[in-house]
Coordinates of C-alpha atoms in Angstrom, one line a residue:
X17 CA 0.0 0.0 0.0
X18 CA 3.3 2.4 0.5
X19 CA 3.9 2.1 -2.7
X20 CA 0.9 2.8 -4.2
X21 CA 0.9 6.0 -2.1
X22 CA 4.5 7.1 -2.6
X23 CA 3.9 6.4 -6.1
X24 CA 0.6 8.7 -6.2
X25 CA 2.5 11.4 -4.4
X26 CA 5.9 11.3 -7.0
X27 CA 3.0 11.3 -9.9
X28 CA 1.6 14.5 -8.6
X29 CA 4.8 15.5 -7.8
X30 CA 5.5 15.6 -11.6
X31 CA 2.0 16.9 -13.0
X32 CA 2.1 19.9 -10.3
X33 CA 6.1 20.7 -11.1
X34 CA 5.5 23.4 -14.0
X35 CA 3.1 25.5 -11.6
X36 CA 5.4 24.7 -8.1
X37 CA 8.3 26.5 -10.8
X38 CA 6.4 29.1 -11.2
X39 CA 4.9 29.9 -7.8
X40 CA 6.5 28.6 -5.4
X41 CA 10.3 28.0 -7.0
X42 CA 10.6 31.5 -8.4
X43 CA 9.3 33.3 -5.4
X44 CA 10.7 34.9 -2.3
X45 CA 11.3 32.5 0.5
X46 CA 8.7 32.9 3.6
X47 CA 6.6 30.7 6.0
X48 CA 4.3 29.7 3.6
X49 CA 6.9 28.6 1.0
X50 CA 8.8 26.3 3.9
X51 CA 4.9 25.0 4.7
X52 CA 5.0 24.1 1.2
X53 CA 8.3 22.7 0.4
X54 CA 8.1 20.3 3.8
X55 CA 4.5 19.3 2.6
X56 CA 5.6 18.3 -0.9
X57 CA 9.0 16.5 -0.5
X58 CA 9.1 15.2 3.4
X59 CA 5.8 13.6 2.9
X60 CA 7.9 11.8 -0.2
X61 CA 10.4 11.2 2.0
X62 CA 7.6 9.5 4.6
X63 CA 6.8 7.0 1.4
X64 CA 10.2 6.2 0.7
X65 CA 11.4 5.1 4.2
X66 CA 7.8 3.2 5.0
X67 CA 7.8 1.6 1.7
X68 CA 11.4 0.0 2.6
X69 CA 9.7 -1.4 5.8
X70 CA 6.7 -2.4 4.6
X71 CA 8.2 -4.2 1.5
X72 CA 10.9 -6.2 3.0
X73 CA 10.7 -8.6 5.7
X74 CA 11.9 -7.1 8.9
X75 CA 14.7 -9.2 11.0
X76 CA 16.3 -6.4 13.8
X77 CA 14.2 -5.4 16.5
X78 CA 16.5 -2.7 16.8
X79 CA 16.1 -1.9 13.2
X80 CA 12.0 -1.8 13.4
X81 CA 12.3 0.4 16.9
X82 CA 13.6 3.0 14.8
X83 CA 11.5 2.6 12.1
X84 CA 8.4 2.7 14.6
X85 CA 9.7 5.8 16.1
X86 CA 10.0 7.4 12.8
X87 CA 6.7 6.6 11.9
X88 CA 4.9 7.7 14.7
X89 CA 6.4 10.9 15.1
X90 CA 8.0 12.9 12.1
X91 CA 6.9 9.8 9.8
X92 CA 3.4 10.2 10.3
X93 CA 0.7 12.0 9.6
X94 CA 0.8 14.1 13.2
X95 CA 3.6 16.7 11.7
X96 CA 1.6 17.2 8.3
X97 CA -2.0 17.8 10.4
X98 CA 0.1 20.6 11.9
X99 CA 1.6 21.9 9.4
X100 CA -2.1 22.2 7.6
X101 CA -3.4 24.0 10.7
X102 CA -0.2 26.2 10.1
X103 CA -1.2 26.7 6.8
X104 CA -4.7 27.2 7.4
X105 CA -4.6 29.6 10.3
X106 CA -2.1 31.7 8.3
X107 CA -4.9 31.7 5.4
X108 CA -7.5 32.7 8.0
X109 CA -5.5 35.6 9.6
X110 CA -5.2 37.6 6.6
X111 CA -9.0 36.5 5.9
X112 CA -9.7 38.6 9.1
X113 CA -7.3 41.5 8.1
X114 CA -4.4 40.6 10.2
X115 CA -6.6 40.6 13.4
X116 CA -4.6 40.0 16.9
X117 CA -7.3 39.0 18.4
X118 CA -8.0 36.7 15.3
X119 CA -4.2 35.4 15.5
X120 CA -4.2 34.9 19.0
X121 CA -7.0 32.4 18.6
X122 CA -5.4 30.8 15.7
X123 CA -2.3 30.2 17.6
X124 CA -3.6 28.8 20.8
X125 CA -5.5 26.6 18.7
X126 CA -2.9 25.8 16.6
X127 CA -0.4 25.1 19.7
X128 CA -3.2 23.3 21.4
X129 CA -3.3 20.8 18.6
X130 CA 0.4 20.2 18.8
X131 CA 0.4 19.6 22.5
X132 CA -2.4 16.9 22.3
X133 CA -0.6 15.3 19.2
X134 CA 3.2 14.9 21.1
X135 CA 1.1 13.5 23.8
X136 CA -0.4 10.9 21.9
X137 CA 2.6 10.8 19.7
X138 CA 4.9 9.8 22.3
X139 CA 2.3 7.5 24.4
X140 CA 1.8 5.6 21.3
X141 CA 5.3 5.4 20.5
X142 CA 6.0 3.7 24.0
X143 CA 2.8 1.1 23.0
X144 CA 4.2 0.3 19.7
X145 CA 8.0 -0.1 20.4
X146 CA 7.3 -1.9 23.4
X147 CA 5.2 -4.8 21.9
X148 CA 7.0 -5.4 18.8
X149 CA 8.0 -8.7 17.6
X150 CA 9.8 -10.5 14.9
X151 CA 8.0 -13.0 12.8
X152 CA 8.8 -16.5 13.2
X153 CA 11.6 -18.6 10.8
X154 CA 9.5 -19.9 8.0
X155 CA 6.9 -16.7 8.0
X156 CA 7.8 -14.1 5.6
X157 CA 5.6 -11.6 6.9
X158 CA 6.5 -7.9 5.8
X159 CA 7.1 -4.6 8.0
X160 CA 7.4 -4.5 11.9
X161 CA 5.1 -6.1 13.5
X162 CA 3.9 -4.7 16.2
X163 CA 0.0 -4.5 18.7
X164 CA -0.2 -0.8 20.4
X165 CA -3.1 0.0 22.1
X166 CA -4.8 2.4 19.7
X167 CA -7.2 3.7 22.7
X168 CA -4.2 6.6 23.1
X169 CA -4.8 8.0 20.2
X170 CA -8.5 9.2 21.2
X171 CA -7.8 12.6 21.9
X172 CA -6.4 13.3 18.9
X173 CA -9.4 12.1 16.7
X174 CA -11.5 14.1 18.6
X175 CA -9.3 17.4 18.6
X176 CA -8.3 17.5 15.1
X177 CA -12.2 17.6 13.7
X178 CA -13.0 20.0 16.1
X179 CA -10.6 22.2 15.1
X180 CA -10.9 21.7 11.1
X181 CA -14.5 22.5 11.9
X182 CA -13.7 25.9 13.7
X183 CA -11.8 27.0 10.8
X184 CA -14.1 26.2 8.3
X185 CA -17.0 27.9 10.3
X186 CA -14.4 31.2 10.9
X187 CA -14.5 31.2 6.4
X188 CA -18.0 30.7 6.3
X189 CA -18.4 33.4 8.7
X190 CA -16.2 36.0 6.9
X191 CA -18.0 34.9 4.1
X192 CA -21.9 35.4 5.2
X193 CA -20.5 38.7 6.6
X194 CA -19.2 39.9 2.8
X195 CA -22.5 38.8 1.4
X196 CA -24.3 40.7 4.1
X197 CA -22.7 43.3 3.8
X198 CA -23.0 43.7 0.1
X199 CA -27.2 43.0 0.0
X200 CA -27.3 46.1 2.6
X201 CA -25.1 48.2 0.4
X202 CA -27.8 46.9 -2.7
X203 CA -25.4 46.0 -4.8
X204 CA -24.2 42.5 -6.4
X205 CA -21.2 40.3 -5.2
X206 CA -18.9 39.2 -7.7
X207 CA -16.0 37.7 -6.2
X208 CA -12.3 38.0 -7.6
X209 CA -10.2 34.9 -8.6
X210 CA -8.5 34.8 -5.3
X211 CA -11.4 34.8 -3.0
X212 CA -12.9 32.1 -4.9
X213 CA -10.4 30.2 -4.5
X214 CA -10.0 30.3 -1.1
X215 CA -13.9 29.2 -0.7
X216 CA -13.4 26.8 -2.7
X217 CA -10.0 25.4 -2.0
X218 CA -11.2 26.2 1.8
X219 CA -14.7 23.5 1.3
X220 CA -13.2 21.1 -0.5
X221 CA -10.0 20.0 1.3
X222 CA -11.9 20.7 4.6
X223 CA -13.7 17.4 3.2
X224 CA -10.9 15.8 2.2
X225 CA -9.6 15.9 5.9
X226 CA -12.6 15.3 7.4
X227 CA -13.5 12.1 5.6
X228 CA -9.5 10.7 5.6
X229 CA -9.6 11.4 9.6
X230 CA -13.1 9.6 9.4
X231 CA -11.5 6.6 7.7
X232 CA -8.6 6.6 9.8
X233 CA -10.7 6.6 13.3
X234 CA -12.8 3.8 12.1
X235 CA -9.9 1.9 10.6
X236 CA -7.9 2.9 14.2
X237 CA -10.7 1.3 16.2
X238 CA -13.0 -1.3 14.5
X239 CA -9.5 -2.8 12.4
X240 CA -6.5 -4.8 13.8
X241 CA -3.5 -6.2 12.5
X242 CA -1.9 -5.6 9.1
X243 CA -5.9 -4.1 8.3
X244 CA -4.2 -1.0 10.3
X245 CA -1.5 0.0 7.9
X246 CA -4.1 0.4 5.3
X247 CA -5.5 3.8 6.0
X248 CA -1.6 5.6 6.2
X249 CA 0.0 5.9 3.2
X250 CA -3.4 7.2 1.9
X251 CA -3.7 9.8 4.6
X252 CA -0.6 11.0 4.4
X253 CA -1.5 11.3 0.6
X254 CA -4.5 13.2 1.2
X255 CA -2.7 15.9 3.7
X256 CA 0.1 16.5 0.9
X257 CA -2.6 17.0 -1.5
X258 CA -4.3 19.1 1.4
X259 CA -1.5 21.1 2.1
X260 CA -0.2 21.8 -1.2
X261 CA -3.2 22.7 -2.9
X262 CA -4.0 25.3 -0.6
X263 CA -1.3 27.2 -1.0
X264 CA -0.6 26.6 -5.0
X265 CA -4.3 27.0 -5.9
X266 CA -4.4 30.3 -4.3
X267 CA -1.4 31.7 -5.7
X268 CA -1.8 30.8 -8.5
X269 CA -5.3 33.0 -9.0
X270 CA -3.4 35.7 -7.1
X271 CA -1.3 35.9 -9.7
X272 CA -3.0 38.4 -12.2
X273 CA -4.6 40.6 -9.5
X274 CA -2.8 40.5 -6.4
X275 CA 1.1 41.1 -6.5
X276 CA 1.8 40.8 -2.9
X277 CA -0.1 37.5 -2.7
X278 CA 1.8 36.2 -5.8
X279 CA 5.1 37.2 -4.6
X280 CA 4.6 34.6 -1.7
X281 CA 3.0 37.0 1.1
X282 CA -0.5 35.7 2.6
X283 CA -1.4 39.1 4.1
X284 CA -3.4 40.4 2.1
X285 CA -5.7 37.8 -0.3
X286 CA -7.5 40.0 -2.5
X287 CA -10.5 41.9 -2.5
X288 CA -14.8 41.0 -2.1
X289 CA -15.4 43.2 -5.3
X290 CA -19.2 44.9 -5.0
X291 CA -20.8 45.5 -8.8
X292 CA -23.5 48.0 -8.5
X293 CA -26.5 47.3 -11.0
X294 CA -25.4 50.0 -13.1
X295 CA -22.1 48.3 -13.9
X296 CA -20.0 50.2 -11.5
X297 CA -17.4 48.8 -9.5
X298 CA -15.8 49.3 -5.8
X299 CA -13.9 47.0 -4.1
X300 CA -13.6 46.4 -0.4
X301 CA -10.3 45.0 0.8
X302 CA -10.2 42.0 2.9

């Protein structure tokens, strides 16, 4: 199933490469180009080392300690849900004009997820490491096995909804505000390139995590044994894709009407633009 993944992710490495040149490559460096570059290439890098373990039959318990260690923590999906929330608070924030208030929330969110993961990250690294086992002479059995007791890992499938949730409500809200806003002013809403893509971008991959974190708390409690291994290589596909797309789709509609955003900064992403029924035009900047 690694493989599979790791080759899903190098194939969209490849289709995506002509527009990562172009906005990401040939920009100025900054927090959301590092989100983007560790999204793209370390989730790669994930593939490659759990593909060797899961396609070759395991002899060192040393060996498969490491290998458990690294899949749990900076191996898993834990680092890329973070960076997402990274990525989406960052959106967010210049959503709500740079707010303090706004980015105070974000971050204790934000830091609030992190704490809960390394908890659950290192109490599930103790479970695994400490009941693995080598499979018997005579049984070719692939990867480390290994039986930890997945009940850990309940506070982080409750947390990371919740907040995906509170983000996507904070975009609807901005949103229903604009649109308010505009009906009271009697004019129509068209919206620019860059604000639909963040609505978009924003209701789609809020899906996309919502139904792979679905998959991987049913698969986490109603699965067990090599059934388990299943649901990872394809979440850590769908929080690439996630994390990527967020940040590519949007600069890329920046591009024609929004410089700053399509030089690399986030702080300012575009404008609600208010068309009056006579055909005249104001804009009101986000």
């Amino acid at each position: 199933m690694w493989v599979s993944g790791l080759t899903f992710l190098v194939c969209d490495t490849i289709s995506t490469l002509p527009r990562e040149v172009e906005y990401i490559w040939s920009k100025k460096w900054s927090v959301v180009k590092v989100l983007y570059l560790f999204m793209r290439y370390w989730t790669i890098c994930q593939g490659a080392v759990a593909s060797y373990e899961f396609s070759t039959v395991q002899k060192s318990l040393e060996v498969c300690r490491a290998l458990v260690w690294f899949e749990v923590s900076i191996g898993g999906g834990t680092v890329l849900l973070v960076a997402i929330d990274i990525i989406l608070s960052i959106r967010l924030h210049a959503l709500y004009k740079r707010s303090r208030k706004v980015l105070v929330f974000l971050s204790a969110l934000v830091i609030g997820e992190f704490v809960i993961q390394a908890y659950v990250v290192y109490k599930i690294g103790l479970s695994a490491v400490g009941s693995i086992f080598i499979a018997p002479l005579g049984f070719p059995i692939l990867g480390c096995l290994t039986s930890p007791d997945l009940a850990i890992t309940l506070p982080s499938w409750i947390s990371t909804p919740l907040i995906a949730v509170i983000f996507f409500i904070m975009m609807l809200i901005k949103f229903y505000e604009s649109m308010k806003l505009a009906r009271s002013s009697g004019v129509r809403l068209s919206l620019t390139p860059v604000i639909s893509a963040f609505i978009r971008d924003g209701t789609i991959y809020f899906l996309l995590v919502v139904v792979t974190l679905l998959a991987g708390a049913l698969d986490s409690f109603l699965t067990s044994g090599a059934y388990l291994t299943l649901y990872q290589p394809w979440s850590a596909v769908s929080f690439a894709v996630t994390g990527t797309r967020l940040i590519l789709n949007l600069r890329e509609a920046a591009s024609p009407d929004n410089a700053a955003l399509a030089r690399g900064d986030l702080g300012d992403l575009g404008t609600l633009r208010f068309a009056e029924n006579r055909g005249l035009e104001t804009d009101e900047t986000m």
